[in-house]
Coordinates of C-alpha atoms in Angstrom, one line a residue:
X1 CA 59.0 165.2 37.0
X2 CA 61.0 162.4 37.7
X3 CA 63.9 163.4 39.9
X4 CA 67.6 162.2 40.5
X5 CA 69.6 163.9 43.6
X6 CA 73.3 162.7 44.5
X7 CA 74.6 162.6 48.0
X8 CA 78.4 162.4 48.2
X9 CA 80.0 160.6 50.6
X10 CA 80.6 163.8 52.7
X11 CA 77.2 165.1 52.7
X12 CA 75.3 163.2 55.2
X13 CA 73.6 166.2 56.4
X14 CA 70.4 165.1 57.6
X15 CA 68.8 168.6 58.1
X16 CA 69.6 169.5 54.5
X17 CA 66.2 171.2 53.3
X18 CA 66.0 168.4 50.1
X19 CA 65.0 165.7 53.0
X20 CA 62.1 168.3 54.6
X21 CA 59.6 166.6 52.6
X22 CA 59.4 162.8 51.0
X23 CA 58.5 162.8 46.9
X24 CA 57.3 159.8 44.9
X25 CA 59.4 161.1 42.0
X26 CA 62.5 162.3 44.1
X27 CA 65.1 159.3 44.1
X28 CA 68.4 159.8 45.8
X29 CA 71.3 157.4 45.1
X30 CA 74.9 157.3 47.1
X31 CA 77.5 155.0 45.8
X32 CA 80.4 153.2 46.7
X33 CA 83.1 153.9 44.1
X34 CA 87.0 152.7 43.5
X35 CA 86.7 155.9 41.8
X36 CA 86.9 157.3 45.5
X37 CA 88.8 154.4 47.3
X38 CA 92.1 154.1 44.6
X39 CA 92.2 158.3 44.1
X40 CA 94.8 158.0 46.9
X41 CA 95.8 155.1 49.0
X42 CA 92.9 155.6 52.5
X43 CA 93.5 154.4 55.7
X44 CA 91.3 150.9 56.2
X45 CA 89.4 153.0 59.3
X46 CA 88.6 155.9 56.9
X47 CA 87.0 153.4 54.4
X48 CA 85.6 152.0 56.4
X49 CA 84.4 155.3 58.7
X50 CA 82.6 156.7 55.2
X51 CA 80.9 153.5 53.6
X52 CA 79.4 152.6 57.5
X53 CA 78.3 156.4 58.1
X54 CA 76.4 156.2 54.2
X55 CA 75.1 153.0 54.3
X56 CA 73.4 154.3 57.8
X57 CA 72.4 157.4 56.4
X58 CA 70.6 155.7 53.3
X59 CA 68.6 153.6 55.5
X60 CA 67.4 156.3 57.4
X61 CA 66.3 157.8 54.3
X62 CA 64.7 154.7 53.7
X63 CA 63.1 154.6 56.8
X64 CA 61.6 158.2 56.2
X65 CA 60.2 156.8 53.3
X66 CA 62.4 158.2 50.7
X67 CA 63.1 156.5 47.6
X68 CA 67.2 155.6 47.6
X69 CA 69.0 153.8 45.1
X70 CA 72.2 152.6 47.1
X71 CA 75.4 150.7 45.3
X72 CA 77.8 149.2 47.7
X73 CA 81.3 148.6 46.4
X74 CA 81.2 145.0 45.5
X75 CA 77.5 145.1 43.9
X76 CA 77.5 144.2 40.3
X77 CA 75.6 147.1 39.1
X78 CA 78.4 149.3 40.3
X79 CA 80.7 150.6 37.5
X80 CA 83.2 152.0 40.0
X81 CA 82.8 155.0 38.5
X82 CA 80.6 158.5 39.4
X83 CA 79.4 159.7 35.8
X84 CA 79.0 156.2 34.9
X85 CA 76.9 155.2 38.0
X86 CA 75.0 158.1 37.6
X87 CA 74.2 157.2 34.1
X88 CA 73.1 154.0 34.8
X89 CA 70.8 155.1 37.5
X90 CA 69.5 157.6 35.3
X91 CA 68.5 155.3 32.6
X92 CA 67.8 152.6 34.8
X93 CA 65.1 155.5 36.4
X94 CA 63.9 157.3 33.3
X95 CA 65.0 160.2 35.4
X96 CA 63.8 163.9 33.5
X97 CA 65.9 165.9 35.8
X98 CA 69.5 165.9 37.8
X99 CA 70.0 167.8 41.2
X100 CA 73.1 167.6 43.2
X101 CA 75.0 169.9 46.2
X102 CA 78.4 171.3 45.6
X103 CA 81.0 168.9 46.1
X104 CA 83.8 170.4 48.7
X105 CA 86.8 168.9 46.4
X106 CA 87.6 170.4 43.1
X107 CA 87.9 167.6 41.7
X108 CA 84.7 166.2 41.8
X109 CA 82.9 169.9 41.7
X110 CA 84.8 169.9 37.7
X111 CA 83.4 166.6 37.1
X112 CA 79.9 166.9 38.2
X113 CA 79.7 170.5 36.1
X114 CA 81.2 168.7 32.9
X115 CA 78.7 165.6 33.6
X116 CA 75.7 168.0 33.9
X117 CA 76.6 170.0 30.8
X118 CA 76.2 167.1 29.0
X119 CA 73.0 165.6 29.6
X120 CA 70.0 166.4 27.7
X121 CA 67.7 166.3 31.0
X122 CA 67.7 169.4 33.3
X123 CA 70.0 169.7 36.1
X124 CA 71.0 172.1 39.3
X125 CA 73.4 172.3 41.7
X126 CA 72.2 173.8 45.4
X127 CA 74.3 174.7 48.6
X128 CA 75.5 172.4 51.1
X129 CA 73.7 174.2 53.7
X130 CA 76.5 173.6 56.2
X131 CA 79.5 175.7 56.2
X132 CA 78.7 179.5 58.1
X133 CA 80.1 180.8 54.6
X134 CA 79.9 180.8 51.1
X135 CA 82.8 179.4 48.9
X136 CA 84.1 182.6 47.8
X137 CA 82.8 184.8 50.4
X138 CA 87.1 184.8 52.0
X139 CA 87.9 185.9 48.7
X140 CA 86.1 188.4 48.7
X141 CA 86.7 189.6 52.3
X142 CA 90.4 189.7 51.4
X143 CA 90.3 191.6 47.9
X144 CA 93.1 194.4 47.3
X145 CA 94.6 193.1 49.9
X146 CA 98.4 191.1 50.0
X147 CA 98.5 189.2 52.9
X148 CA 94.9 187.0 53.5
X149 CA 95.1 186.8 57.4
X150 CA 93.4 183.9 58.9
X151 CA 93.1 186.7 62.4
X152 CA 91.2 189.2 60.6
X153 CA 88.7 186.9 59.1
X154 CA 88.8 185.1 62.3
X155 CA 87.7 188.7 64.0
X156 CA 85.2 189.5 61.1
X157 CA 83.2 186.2 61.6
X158 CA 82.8 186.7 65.4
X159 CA 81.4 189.9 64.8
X160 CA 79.2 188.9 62.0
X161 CA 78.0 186.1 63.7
X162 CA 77.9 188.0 67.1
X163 CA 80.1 184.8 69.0
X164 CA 81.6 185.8 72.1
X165 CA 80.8 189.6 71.4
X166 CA 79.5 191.9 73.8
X167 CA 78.8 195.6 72.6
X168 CA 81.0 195.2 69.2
X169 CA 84.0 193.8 71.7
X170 CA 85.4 190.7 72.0
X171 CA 84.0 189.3 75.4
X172 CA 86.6 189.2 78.2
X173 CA 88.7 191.8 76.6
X174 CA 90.6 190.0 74.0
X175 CA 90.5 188.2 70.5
X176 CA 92.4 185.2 70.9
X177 CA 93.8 183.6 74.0
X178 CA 96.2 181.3 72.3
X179 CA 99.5 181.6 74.5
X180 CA 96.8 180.6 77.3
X181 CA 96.4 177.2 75.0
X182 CA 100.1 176.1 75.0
X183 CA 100.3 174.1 78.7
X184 CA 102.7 171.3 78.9
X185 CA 100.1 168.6 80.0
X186 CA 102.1 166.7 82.9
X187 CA 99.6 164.0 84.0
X188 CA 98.2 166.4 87.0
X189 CA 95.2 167.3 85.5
X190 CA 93.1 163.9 84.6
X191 CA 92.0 163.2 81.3
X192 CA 88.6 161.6 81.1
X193 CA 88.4 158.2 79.1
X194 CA 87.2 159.0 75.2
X195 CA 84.2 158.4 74.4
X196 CA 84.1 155.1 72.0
X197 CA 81.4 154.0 69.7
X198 CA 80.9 150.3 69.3
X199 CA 79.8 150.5 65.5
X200 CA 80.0 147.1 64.3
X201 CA 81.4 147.2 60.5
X202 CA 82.4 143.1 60.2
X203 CA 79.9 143.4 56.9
X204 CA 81.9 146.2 55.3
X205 CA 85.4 144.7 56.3
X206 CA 84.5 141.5 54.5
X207 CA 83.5 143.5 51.8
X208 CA 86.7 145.7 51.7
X209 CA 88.7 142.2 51.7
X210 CA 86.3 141.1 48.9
X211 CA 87.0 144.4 46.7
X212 CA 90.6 143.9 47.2
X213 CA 91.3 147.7 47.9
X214 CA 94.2 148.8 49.0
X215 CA 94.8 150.5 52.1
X216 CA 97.3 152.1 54.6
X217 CA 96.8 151.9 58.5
X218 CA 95.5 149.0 60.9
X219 CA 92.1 148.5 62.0
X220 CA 92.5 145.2 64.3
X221 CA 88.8 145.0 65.8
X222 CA 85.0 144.9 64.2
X223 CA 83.8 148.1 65.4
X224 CA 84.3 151.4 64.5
X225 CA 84.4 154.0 67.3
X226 CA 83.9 157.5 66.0
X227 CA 80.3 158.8 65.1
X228 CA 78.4 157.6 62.2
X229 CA 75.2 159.4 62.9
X230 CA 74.0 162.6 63.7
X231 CA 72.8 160.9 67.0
X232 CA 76.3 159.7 67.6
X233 CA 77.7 163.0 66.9
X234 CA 75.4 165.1 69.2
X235 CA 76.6 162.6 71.7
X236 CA 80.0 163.0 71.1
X237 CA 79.4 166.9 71.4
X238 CA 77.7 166.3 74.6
X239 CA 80.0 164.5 76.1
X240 CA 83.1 166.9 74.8
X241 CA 80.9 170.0 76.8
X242 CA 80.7 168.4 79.8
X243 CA 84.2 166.3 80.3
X244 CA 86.8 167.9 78.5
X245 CA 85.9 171.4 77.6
X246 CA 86.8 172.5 80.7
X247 CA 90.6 171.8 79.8
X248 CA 90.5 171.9 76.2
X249 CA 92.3 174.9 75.9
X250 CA 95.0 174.6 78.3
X251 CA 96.2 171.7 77.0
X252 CA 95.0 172.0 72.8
X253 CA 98.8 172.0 72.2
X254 CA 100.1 169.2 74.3
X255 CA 101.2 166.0 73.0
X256 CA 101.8 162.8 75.5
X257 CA 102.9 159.3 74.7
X258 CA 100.3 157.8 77.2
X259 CA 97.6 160.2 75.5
X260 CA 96.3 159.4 72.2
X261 CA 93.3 162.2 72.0
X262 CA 94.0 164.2 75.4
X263 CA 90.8 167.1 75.5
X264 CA 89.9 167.0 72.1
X265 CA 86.8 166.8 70.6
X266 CA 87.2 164.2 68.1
X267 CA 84.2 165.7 66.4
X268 CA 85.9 166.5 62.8
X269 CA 85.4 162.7 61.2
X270 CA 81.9 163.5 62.4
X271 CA 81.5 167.4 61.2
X272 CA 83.4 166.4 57.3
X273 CA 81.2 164.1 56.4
X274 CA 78.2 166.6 57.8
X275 CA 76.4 165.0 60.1
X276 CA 76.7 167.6 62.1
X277 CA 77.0 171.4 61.0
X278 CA 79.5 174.0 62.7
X279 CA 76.4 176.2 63.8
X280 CA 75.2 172.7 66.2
X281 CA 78.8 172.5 67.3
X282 CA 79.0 176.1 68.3
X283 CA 75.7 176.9 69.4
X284 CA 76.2 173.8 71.8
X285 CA 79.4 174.9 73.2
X286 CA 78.2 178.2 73.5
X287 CA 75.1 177.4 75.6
X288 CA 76.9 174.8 77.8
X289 CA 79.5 177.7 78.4
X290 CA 77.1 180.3 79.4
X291 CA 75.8 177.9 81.6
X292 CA 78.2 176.7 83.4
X293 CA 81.1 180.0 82.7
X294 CA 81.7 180.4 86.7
X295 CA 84.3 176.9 86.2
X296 CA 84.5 176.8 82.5
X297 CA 87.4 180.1 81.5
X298 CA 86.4 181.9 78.2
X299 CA 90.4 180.9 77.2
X300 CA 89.0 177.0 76.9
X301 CA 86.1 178.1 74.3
X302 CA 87.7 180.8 72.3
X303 CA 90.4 178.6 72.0
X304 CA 87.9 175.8 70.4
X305 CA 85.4 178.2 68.8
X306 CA 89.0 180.0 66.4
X307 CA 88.9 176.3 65.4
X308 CA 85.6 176.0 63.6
X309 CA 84.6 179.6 62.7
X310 CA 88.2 180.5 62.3
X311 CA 90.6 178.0 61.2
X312 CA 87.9 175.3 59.4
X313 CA 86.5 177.8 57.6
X314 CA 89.1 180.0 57.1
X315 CA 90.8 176.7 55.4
X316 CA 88.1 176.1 53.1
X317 CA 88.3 179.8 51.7
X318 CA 91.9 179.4 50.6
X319 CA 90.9 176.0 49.5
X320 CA 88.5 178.0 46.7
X321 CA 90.1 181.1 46.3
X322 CA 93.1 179.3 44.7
X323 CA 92.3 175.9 43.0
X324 CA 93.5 174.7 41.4
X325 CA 97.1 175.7 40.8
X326 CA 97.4 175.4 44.9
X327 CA 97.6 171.6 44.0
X328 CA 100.9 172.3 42.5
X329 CA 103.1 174.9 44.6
X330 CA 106.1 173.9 45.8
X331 CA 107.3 177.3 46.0
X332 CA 110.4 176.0 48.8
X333 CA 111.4 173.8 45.8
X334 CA 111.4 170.6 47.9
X335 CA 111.9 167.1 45.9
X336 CA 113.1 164.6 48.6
X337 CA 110.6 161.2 49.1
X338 CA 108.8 160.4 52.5
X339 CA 110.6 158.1 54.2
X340 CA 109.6 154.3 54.9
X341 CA 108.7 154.6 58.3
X342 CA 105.8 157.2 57.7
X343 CA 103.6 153.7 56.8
X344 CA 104.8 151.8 59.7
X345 CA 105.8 153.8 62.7
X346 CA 109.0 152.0 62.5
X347 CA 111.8 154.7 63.7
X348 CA 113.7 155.5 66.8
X349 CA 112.9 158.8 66.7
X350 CA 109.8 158.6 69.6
X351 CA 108.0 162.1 68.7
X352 CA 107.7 160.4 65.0
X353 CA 107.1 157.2 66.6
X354 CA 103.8 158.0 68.6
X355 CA 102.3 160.8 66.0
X356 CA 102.9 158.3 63.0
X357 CA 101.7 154.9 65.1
X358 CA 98.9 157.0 66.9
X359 CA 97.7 158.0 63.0
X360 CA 98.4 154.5 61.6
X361 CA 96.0 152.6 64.9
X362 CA 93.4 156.0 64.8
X363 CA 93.6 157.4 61.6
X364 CA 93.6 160.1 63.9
X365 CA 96.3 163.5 65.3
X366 CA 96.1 165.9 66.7
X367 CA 96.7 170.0 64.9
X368 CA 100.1 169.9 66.6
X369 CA 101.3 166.3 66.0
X370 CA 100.1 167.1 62.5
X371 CA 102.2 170.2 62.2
X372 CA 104.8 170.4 64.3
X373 CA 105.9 166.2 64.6
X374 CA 105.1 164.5 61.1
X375 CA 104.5 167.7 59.2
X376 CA 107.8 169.8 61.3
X377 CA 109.9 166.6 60.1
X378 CA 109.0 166.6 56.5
X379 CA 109.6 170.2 55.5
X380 CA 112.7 169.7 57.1
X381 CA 114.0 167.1 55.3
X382 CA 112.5 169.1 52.5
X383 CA 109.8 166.7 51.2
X384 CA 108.0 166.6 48.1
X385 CA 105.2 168.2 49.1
X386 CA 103.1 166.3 46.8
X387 CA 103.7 162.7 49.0
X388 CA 103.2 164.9 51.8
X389 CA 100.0 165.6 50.7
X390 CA 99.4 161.8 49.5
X391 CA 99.9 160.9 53.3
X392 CA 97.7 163.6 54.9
X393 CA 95.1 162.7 53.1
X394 CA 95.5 159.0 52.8
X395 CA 96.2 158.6 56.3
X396 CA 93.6 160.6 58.5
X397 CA 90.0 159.9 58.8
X398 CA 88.4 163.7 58.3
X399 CA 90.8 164.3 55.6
X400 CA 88.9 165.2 52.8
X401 CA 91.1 167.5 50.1
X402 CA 89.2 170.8 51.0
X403 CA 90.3 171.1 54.4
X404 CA 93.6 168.6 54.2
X405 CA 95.3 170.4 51.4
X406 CA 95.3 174.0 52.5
X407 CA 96.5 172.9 56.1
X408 CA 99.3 170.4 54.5
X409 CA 100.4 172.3 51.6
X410 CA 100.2 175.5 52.7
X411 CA 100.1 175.8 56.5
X412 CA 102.2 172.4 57.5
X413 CA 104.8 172.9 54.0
X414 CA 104.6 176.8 53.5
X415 CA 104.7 175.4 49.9
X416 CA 102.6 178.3 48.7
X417 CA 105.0 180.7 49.8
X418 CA 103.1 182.3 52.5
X419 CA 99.6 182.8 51.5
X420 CA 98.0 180.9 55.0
X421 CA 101.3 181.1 57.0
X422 CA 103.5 184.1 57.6
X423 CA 106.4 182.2 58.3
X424 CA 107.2 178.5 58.2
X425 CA 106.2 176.2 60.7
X426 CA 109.6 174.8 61.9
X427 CA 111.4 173.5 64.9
X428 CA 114.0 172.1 66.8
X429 CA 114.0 169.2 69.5
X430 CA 113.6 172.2 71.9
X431 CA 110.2 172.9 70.9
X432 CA 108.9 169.7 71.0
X433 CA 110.5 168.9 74.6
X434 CA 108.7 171.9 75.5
X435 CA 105.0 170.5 74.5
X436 CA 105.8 167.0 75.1
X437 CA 107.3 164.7 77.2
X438 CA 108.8 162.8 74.0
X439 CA 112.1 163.2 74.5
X440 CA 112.5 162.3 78.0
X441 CA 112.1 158.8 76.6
X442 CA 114.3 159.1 73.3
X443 CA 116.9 157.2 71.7
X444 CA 118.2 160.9 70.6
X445 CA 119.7 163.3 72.6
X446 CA 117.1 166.9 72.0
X447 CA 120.0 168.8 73.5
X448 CA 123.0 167.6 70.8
X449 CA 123.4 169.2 66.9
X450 CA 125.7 166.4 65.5
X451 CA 126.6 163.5 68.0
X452 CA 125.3 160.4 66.5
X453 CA 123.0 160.4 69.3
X454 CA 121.6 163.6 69.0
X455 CA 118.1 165.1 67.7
X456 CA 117.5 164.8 64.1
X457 CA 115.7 167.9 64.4
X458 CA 118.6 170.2 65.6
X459 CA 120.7 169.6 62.7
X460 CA 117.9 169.1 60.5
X461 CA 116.6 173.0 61.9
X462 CA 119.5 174.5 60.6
X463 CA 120.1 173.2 57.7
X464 CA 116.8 173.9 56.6
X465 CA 117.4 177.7 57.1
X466 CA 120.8 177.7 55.8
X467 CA 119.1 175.8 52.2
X468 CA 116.5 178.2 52.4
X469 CA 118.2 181.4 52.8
X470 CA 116.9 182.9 49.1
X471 CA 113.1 182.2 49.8
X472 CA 113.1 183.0 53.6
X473 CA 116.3 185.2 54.6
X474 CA 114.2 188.5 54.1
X475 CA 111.3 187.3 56.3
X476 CA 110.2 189.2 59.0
X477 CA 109.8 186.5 61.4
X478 CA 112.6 184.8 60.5
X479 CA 115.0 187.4 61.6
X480 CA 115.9 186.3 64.7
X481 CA 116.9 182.8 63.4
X482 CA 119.2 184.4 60.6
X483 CA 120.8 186.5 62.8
X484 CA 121.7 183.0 65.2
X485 CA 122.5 181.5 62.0
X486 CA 124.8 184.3 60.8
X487 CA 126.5 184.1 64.1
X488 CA 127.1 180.6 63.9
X489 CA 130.5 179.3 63.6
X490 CA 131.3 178.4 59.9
X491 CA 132.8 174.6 61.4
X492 CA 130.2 174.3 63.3
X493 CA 127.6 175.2 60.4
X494 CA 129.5 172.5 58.3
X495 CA 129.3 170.1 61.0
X496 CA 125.5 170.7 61.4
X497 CA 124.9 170.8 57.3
X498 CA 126.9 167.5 57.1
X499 CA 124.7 165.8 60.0
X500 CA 121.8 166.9 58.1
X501 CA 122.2 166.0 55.0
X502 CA 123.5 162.3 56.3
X503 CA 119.7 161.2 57.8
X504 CA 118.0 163.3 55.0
X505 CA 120.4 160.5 52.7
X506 CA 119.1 157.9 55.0
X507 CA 116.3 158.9 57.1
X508 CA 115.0 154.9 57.5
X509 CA 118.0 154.1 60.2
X510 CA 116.9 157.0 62.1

């Protein structure tokens, strides 16, 4: 039986069990769409990252002597389009039966089910064979109960999976080092270079120039440095065990102007589009620790292994558990636009400056320059979460909605009201002098409220809980804050308010 089997952009798993064997009759086809380029305005690098990594990975299918039908973005058999594409190929084929894996966005797992209801050929949909679990398997860990608690499926999954576990314990007597993973870095401890692929993408550039597609971000060079192959990523694994590991942890928090990537793995571009699974980047880090665990503290590798069993899968449960109407909270009722200077760096603000220009040159921060710089700022100017989400996911190279939309929306925004986070995510300059040595360089004062050279972020911090006193006054964790804010002189208060509201009114001359 003639057979058609779609690969997805994000599904460049080479270990898949479809590519065990090679079949005469099996063709698989990946495209290059608009449909995927316009959905959102990309950065050029994240383009780029995903047509590079599939046009690789379809001439090593090639090369294994599969059968691939490949349409690059410019090639005049390409409707732009998925159903459409798939259509053609079909007819083009006389294909008798579809097969494709689950997409990982909504989106396109509604369109592929509506396409395949509609053909008269057979069709099936089969696992992705990457994630440790199963789409609904969080939902179902959580059922009866109200709070979903990224810990306790954090704690579940190292026991199911028996990761750093001795005897039903947690190995070295606790669950989760994180206050050992919030070090200041100072320049003391030295930061090995990254390591930097020399991919060379002139072809697809031209090609992007050609299409005309708009994009966000700057790619100034002909080569593309993260992973495109599994190869590449293993490296890239490799490399993160033996250099940085070792300091990962202490320093997973700590943002620096002279440091773009610090000890991070820059593995996620890499692990999204599946060219490498979670169990490879676990298992490695695993073995190298046991190995080498009389330099390496546990602290450095729990704090990296809550990452991918906890967080990234964690993430990806909420993501399924409450499409699609998660798309649409904005339970903090937050209408304001994204300023200008989120597309061009372009503000005197230097915390903003570096997280938005090292995202703009990288397509590429860090957790906490994603949550507590960009993603601190717009909650409290009180954003539309919606262009907050547009920018995420436009602007970062592993961004793909599954994983970007739960952390943006619900982590970053608390626009669902506290289904991933138990209390917003905000701060003062205080917190980011802590991690950072931003403001020893600033145009802004971090210790003045309303001076007009003081921190946006201290006036901004307050106002923010004095606006959102009827959705957040009766949280828990808030109670210290409102008690601080209750004591507050009312002048003061005013002061603060009007500061705020002035750069919220005109947050471009900040």
């Amino acid at each position: 039986m003639k057979t058609l089997r779609l690969i997805l952009g994000d599904q460049l798993n080479s270990k898949h069990s479809w590519f065990k064997e090679t079949h005469e009759n099996v063709t698989y086809c990946l495209f290059e769409m608009r449909q995927e380029t316009d959905y959102v305005k990309h950065h050029v690098q994240k383009v780029i990252g995903f047509f590079a990594a599939m046009r690789q990975f379809s001439e090593d299918l090639i090369s294994e002597g599969h059968q691939v039908t490949y349409y690059k973005i410019n090639d005049k058999k390409n409707t732009q389009s998925l159903t459409d594409n798939l259509s053609e190929v079909i007819k083009e084929h006389a294909i008798e039966h579809f097969e494709y894996i689950y997409p990982d966005e909504y989106r396109l797992d509604e369109q592929l089910r509506m396409y395949s209801d509609g053909l008269d050929i057979s069709t099936k949909a089969v696992s992705a064979e990457h994630f440790y679990t199963k789409r609904q398997d969080l939902q179902t860990f959580f059922e009866g109960k109200k709070q979903y608690l990224m810990e306790n499926f954090y704690r579940d999954m190292r026991k199911n999976h028996d990761i750093l576990m001795i005897a039903g314990q947690p190995e070295g007597g606790k669950w989760n080092y994180d206050k050992s993973n919030r070090n200041k870095w100072k320049g003391d401890v030295e930061i090995p270079r990254y390591k930097l692929f020399k991919n060379d993408v002139s072809n697809i550039v031209e090609d992007l120039i050609k299409a005309n597609i708009k994009t966000i971000g700057r790619f100034e060079t002909k080569t593309f440095s993260y992973p495109i192959t599994r190869t590449q990523a293993l490296e890239q694994l490799k490399y993160f065990c033996e250099a940085l590991l070792i300091h990962f942890g202490d320093y997973q928090d700590a943002m620096h102007t002279d440091e773009d990537y610090l000890f991070h793995s820059r593995l996620s571009f890499a692990m999204n589009l599946k060219l490498i699974s979670p169990k490879d980047v676990v298992k490695t880090v695993m073995n190298y620790y046991r190995k080498h665990d009389d330099e390496i503290h546990i602290s450095q590798v729990e704090g990296f292994i809550r990452q991918i069993i906890g967080w990234r899968e964690y993430m990806r449960g909420m993501y399924w558990a409450f499409m699609p109407d998660y798309k649409t909270k904005n339970e903090l009722d937050n209408h304001n636009h994204l300023p200008d200077f989120f597309w061009t760096g372009d503000t005197k603000m230097n915390c903003l400056k570096h997280a938005i220009n090292n995202s703009l040159d990288n397509g590429y921060a860090h957790h906490i320059q994603r949550l507590m710089i960009t993603g601190n700022y717009a909650l409290l100017t009180q954003t539309n979460p919606n262009e907050v989400d547009d920018w995420y996911l436009g602007v970062y190279v592993d961004a793909i909605e599954w994983v970007q939309l739960t952390n943006t929306r619900g982590m970053s925004q608390f626009a669902d009201g506290g289904k991933i986070a138990t209390k917003p995510y905000v701060s003062s300059g205080s917190y980011i002098n802590k991690m950072s040595n931003y403001c020893s360089d600033c145009h802004y004062n971090k210790n003045k409220k309303v001076e007009d050279d003081a921190c946006p972020f201290n006036s901004l911090y307050w106002n923010f809980l004095d606006e959102k006193r009827a959705q957040l006054g009766n949280n828990f964790r808030m109670g210290m804050m409102y008690s601080l804010l209750d004591k507050m002189d009312k002048q003061e208060l005013q002061n603060i308010k009007d500061k705020a509201q002035h750069i919220i009114a005109h947050q471009d001359d900040y």
